[in-house]
PDB file of C-alpha atoms in Angstrom:
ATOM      1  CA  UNK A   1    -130.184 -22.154-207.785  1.00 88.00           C
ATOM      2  CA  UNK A   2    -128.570 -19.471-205.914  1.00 89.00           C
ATOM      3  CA  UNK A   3    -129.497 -17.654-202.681  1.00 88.00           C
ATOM      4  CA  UNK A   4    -128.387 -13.705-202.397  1.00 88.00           C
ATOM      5  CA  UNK A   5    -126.053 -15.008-199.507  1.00 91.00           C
ATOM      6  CA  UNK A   6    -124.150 -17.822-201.716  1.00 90.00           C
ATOM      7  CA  UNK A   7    -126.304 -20.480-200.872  1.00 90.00           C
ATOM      8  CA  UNK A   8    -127.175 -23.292-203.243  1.00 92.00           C
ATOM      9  CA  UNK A   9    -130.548 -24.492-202.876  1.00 89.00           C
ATOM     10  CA  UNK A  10    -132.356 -26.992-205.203  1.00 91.00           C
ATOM     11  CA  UNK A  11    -135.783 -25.886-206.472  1.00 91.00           C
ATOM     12  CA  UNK A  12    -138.889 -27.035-209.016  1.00 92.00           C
ATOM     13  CA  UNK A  13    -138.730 -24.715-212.112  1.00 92.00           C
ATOM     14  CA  UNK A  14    -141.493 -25.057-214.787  1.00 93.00           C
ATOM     15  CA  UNK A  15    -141.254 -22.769-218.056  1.00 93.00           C
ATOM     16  CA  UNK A  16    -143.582 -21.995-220.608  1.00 92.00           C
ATOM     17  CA  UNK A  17    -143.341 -20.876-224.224  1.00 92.00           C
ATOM     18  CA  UNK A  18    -146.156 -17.672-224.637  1.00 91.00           C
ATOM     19  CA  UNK A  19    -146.415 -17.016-228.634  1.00 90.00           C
ATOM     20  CA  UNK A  20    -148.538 -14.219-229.960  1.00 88.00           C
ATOM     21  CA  UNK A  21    -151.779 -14.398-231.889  1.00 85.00           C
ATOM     22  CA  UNK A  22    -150.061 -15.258-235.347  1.00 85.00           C
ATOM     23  CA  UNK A  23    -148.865 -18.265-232.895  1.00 87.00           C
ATOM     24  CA  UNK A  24    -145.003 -16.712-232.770  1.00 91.00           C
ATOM     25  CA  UNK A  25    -143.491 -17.420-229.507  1.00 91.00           C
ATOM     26  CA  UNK A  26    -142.029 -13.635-228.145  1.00 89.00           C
ATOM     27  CA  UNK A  27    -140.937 -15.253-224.915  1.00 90.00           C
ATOM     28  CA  UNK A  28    -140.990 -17.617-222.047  1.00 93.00           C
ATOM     29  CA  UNK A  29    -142.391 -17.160-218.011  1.00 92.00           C
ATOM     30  CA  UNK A  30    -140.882 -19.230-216.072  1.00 91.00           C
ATOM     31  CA  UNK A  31    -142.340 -20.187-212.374  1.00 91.00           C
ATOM     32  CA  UNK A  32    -140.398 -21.480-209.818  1.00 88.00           C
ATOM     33  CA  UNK A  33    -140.407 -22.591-205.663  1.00 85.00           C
ATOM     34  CA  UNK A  34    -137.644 -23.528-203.077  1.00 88.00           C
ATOM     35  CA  UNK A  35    -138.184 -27.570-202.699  1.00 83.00           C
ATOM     36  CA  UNK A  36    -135.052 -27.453-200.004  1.00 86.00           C
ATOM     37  CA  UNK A  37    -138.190 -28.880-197.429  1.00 84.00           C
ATOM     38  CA  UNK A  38    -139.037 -31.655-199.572  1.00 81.00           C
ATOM     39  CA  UNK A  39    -135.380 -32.932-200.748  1.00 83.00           C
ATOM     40  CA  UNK A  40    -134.370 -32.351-196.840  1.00 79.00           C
ATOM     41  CA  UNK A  41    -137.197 -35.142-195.947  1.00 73.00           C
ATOM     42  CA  UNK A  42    -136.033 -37.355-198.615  1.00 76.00           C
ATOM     43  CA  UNK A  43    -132.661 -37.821-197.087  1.00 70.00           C
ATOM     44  CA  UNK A  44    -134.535 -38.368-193.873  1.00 71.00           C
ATOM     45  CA  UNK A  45    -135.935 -41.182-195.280  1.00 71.00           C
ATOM     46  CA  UNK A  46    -133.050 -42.421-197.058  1.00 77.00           C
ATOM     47  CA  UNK A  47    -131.116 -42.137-193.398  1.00 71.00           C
ATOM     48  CA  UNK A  48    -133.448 -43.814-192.163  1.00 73.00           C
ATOM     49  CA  UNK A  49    -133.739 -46.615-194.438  1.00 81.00           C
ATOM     50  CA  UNK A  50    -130.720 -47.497-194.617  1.00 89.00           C
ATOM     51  CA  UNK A  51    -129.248 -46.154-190.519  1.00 94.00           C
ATOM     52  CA  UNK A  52    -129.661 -47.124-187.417  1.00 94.00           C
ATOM     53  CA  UNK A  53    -132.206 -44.429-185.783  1.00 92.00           C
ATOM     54  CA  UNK A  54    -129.937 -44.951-182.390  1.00 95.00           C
ATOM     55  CA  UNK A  55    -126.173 -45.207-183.393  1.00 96.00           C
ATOM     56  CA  UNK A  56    -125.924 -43.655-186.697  1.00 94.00           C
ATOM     57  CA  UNK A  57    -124.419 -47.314-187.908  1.00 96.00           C
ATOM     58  CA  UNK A  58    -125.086 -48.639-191.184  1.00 96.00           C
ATOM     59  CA  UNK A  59    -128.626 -50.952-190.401  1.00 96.00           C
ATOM     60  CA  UNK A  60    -128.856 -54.225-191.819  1.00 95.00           C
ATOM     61  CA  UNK A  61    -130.314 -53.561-195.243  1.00 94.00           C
ATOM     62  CA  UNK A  62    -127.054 -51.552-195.750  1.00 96.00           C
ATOM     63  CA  UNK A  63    -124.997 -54.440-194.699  1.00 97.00           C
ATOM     64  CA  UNK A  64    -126.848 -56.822-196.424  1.00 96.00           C
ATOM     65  CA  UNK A  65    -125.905 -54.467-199.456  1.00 96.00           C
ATOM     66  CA  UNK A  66    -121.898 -53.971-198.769  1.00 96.00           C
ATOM     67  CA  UNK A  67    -121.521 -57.124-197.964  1.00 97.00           C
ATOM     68  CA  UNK A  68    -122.675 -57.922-201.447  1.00 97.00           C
ATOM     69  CA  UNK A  69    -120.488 -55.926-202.576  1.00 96.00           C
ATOM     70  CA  UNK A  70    -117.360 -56.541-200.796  1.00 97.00           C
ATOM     71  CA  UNK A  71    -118.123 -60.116-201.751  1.00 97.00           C
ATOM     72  CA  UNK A  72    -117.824 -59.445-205.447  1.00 96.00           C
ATOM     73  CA  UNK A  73    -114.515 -57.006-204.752  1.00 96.00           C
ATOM     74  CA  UNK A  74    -112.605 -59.916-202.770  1.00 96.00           C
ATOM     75  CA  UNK A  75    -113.567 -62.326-205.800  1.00 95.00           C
ATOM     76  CA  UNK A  76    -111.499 -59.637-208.646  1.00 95.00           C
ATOM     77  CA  UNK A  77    -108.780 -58.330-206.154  1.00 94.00           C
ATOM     78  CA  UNK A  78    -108.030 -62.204-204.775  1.00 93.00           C
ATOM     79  CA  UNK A  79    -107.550 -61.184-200.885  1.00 96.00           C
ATOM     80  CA  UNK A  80    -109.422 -62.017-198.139  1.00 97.00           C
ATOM     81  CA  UNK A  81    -113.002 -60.224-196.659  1.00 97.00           C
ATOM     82  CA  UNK A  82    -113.862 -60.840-192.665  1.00 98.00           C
ATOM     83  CA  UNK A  83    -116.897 -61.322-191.512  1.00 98.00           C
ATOM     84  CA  UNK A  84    -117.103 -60.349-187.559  1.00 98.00           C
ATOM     85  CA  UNK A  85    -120.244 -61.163-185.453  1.00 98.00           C
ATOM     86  CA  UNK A  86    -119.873 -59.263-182.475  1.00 98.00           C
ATOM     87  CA  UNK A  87    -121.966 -59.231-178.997  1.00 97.00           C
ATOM     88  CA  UNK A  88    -121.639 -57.380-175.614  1.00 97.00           C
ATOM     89  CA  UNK A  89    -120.990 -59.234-173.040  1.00 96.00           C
ATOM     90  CA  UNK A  90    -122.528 -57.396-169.946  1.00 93.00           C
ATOM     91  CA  UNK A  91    -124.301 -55.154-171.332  1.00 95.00           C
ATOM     92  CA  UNK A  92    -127.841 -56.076-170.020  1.00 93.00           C
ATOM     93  CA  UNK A  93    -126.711 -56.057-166.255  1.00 92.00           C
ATOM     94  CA  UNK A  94    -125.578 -52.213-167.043  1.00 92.00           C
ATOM     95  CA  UNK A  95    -129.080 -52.025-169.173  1.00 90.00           C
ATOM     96  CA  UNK A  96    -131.138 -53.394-166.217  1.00 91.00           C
ATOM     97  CA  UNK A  97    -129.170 -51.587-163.162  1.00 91.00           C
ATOM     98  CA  UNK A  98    -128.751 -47.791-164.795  1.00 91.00           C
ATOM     99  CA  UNK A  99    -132.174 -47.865-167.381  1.00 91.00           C
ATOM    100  CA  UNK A 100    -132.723 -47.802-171.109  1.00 91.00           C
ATOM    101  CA  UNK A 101    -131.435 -44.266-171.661  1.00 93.00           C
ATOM    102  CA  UNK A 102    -127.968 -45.003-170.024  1.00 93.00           C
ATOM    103  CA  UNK A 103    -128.270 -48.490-172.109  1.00 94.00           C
ATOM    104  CA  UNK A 104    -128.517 -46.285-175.183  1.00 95.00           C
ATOM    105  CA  UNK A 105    -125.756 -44.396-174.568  1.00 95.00           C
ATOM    106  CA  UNK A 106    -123.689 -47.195-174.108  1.00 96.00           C
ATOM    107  CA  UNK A 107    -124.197 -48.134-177.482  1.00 97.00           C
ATOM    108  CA  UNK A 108    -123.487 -45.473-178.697  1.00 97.00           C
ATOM    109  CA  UNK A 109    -120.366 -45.014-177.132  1.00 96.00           C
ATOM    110  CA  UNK A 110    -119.721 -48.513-178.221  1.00 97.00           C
ATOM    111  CA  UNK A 111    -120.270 -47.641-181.809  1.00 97.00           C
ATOM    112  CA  UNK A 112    -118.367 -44.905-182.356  1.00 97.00           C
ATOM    113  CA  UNK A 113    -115.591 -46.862-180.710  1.00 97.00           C
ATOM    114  CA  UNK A 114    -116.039 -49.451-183.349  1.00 97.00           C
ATOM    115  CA  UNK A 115    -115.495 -47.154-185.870  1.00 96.00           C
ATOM    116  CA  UNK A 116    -112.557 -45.243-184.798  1.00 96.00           C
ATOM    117  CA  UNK A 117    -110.769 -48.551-184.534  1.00 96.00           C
ATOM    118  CA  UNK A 118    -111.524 -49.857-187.540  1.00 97.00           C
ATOM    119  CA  UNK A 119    -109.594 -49.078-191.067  1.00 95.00           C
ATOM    120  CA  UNK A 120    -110.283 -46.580-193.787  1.00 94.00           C
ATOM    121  CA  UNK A 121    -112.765 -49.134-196.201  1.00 94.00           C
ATOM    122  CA  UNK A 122    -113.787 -51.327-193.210  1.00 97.00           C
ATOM    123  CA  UNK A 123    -117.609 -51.510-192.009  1.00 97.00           C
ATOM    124  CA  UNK A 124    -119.513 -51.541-189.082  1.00 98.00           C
ATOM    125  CA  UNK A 125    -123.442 -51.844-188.726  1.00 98.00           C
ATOM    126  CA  UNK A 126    -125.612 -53.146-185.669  1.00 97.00           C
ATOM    127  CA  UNK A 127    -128.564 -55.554-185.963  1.00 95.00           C
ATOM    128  CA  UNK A 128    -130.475 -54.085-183.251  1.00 92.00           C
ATOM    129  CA  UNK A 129    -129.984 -55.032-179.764  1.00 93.00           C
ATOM    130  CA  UNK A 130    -126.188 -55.593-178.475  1.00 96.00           C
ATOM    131  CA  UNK A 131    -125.493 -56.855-182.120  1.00 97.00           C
ATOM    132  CA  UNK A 132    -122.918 -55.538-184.249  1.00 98.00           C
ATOM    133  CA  UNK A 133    -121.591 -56.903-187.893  1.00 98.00           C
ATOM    134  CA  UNK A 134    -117.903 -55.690-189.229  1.00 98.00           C
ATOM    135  CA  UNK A 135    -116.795 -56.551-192.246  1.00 98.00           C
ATOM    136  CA  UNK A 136    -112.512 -56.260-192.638  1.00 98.00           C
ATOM    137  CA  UNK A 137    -112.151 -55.914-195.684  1.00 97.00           C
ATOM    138  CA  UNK A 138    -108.949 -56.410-198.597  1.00 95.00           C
ATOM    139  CA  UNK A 139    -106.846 -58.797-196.707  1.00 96.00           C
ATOM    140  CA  UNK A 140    -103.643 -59.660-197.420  1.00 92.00           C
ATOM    141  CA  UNK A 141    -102.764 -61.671-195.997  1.00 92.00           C
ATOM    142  CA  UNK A 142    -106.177 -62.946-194.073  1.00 89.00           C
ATOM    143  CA  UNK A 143    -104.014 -62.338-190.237  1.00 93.00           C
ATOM    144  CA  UNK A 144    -104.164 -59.046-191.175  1.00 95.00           C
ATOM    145  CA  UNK A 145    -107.562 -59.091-189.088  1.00 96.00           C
ATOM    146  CA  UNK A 146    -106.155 -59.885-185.481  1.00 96.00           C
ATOM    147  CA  UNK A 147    -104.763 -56.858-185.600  1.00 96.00           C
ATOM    148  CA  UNK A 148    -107.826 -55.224-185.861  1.00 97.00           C
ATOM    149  CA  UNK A 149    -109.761 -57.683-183.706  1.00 97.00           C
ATOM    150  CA  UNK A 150    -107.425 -57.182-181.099  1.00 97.00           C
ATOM    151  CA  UNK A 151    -107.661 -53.133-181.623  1.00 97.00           C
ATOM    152  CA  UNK A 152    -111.823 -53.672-181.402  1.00 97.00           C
ATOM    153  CA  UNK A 153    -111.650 -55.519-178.175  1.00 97.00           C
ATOM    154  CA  UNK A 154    -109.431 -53.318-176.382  1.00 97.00           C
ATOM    155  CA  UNK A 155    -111.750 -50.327-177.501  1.00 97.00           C
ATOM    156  CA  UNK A 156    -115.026 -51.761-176.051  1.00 97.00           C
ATOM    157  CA  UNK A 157    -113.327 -52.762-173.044  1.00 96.00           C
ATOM    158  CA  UNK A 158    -112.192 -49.745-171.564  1.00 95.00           C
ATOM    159  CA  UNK A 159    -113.612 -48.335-169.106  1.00 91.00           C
ATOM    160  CA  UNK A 160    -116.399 -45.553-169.730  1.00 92.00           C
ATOM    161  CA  UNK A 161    -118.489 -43.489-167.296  1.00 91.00           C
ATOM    162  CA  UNK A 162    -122.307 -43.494-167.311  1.00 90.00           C
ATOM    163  CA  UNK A 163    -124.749 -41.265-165.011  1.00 85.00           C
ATOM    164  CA  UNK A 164    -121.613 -40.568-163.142  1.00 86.00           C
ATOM    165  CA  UNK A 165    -121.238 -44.672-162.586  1.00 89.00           C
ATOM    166  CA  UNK A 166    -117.910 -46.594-164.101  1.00 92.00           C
ATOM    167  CA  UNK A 167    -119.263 -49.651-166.183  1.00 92.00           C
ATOM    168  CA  UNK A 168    -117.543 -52.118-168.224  1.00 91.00           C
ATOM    169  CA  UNK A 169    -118.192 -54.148-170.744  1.00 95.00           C
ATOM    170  CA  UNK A 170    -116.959 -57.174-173.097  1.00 96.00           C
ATOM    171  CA  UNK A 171    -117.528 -58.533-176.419  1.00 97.00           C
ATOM    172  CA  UNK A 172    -116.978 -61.586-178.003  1.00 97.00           C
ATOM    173  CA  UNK A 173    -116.631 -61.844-181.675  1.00 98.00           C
ATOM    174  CA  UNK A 174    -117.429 -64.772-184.396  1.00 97.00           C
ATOM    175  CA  UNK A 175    -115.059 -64.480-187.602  1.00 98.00           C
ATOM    176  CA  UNK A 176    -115.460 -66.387-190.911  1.00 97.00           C
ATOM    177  CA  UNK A 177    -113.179 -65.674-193.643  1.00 97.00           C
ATOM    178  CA  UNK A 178    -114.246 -65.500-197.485  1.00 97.00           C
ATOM    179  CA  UNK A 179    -112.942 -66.793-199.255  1.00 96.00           C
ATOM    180  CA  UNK A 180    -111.675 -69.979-197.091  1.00 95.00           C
ATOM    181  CA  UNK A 181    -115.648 -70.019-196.202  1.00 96.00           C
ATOM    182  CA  UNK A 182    -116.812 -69.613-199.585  1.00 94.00           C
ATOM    183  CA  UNK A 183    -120.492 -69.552-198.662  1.00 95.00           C
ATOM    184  CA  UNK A 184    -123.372 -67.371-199.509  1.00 96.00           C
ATOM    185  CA  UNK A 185    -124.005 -64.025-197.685  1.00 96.00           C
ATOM    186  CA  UNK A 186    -126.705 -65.993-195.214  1.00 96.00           C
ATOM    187  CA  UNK A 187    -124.549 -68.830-194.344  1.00 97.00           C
ATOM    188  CA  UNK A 188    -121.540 -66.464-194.094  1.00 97.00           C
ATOM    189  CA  UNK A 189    -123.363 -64.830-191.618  1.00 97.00           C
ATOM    190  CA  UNK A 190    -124.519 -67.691-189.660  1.00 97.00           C
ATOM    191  CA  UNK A 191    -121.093 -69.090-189.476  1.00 97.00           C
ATOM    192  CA  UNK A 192    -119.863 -66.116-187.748  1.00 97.00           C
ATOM    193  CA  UNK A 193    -122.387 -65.960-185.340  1.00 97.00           C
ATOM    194  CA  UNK A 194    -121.600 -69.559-184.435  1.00 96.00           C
ATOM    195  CA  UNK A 195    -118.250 -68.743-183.824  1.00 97.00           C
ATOM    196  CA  UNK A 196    -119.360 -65.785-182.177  1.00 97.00           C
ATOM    197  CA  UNK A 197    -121.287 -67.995-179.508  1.00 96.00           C
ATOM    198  CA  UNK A 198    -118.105 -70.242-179.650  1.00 96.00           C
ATOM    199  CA  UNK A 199    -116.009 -67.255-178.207  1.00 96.00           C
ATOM    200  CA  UNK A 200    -118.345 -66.742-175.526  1.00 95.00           C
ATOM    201  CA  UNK A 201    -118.192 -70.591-174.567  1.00 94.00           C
ATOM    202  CA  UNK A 202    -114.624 -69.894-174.259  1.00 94.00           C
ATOM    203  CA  UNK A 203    -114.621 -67.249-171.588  1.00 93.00           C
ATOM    204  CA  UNK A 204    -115.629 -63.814-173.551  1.00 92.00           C
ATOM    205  CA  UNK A 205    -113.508 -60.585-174.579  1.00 95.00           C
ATOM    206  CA  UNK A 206    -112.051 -62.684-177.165  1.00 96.00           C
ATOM    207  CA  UNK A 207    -112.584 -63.523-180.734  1.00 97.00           C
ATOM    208  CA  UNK A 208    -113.073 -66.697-182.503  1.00 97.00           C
ATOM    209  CA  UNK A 209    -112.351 -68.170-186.346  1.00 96.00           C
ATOM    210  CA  UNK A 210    -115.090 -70.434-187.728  1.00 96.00           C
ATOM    211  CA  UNK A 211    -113.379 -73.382-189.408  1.00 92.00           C
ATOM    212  CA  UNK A 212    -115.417 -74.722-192.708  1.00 86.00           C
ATOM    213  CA  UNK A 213    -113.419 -77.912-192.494  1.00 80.00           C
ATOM    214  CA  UNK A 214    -115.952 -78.769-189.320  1.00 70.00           C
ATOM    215  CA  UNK A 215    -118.223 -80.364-191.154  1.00 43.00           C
ATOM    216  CA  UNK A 216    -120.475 -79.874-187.589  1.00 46.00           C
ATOM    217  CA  UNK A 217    -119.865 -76.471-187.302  1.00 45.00           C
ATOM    218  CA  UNK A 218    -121.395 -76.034-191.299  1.00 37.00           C
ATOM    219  CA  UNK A 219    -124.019 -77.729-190.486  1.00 33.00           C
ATOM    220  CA  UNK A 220    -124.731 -75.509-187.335  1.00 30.00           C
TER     221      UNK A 220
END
């Protein structure tokens, strides 16, 4: 319905037919109430279901459900879907020196970073912790993700200011490509967080590809 003001405003309307005695209906009352309360705390719960409480970030039951679907998209259009494991590095020094609040606030900062250099389509969730997922998504060709890496790196590792303190942080990044790694959603996961742990090996800030020709690194 329709508030005086212009406002539209959903609400529970129940009408009944009232006929007279020879059982003729001579017209209809209809009762009605303003459920904007209730619908407003079922799209708190739908946030919340499918958010992260801290960032705003799609959580990982959303993931789990784009990256379904991204899956199936890459399959029809024939181009190329990456899968990016991404951790701070440094982030629990800053965590342990400043507290939990500035800790927050640094990943927050972090995520909103993440998504302004990302593309229009692209995805980016967090796991919990230091722990986000991005998914790159219609490829072509499949290099068309360094670009982006590269742009995601350089974002989380400028400089920001927290409680008046300069910090810094890192990340390194695992990346698996479907369809060269033409696994399932789990294992595509775990192969980018392999090569995730692989770029930290290698010094951090930096991104590494999973190869699915390492018969090891499958196995891992």
């Amino acid at each position: 319905d329709r508030r005086k003001s212009g406002e539209v405003y959903p609400e529970m309307l129940s009408i009944a037919a009232v006929p007279n005695e020879q059982g003729k209906i001579e017209h209809y009352v209809g009762t009605f109430f303003d459920i904007s309360h209730i619908k407003a705390h079922e799209a708190e719960l739908e946030r919340i279901a499918h958010y992260d409480t801290l960032t705003g970030l799609p959580n990982r039951r959303l993931l789990a459900d784009r990256l379904q679907q991204q899956l199936a998209r890459t399959r029809r259009s024939g181009h190329s879907l990456a899968i990016c494991y991404l951790d701070l590095d440094g982030f629990k020094p800053v965590n342990d020196r400043l507290g939990h609040e500035a800790g927050d606030q640094l990943l927050i900062e972090i995520g909103q970073r993440l998504k302004n250099a990302l593309r229009v389509g692209d995805t980016v969730a967090r796991l919990g912790g230091d722990e986000f997922v991005l998914l790159l998504c219609d490829l072509a060709p499949e290099e068309e993700c360094v670009p982006v890496l590269e742009r995601v790196l350089a974002a989380i590792a400028a400089p920001l200011y927290l409680h008046g303190q300069q910090v810094a942080v890192s990340a390194s990044i695992g990346v698996t490509l479907f369809p060269r790694d033409d696994a399932n959603p789990d294992f595509l996961m775990r192969h980018a967080d392999h090569a995730m742990y692989q770029a930290k090996g290698a010094g951090k800030g930096r991104f590494h590809l999973f190869d699915p020709s390492d018969s090891e690194s499958v196995q891992t």
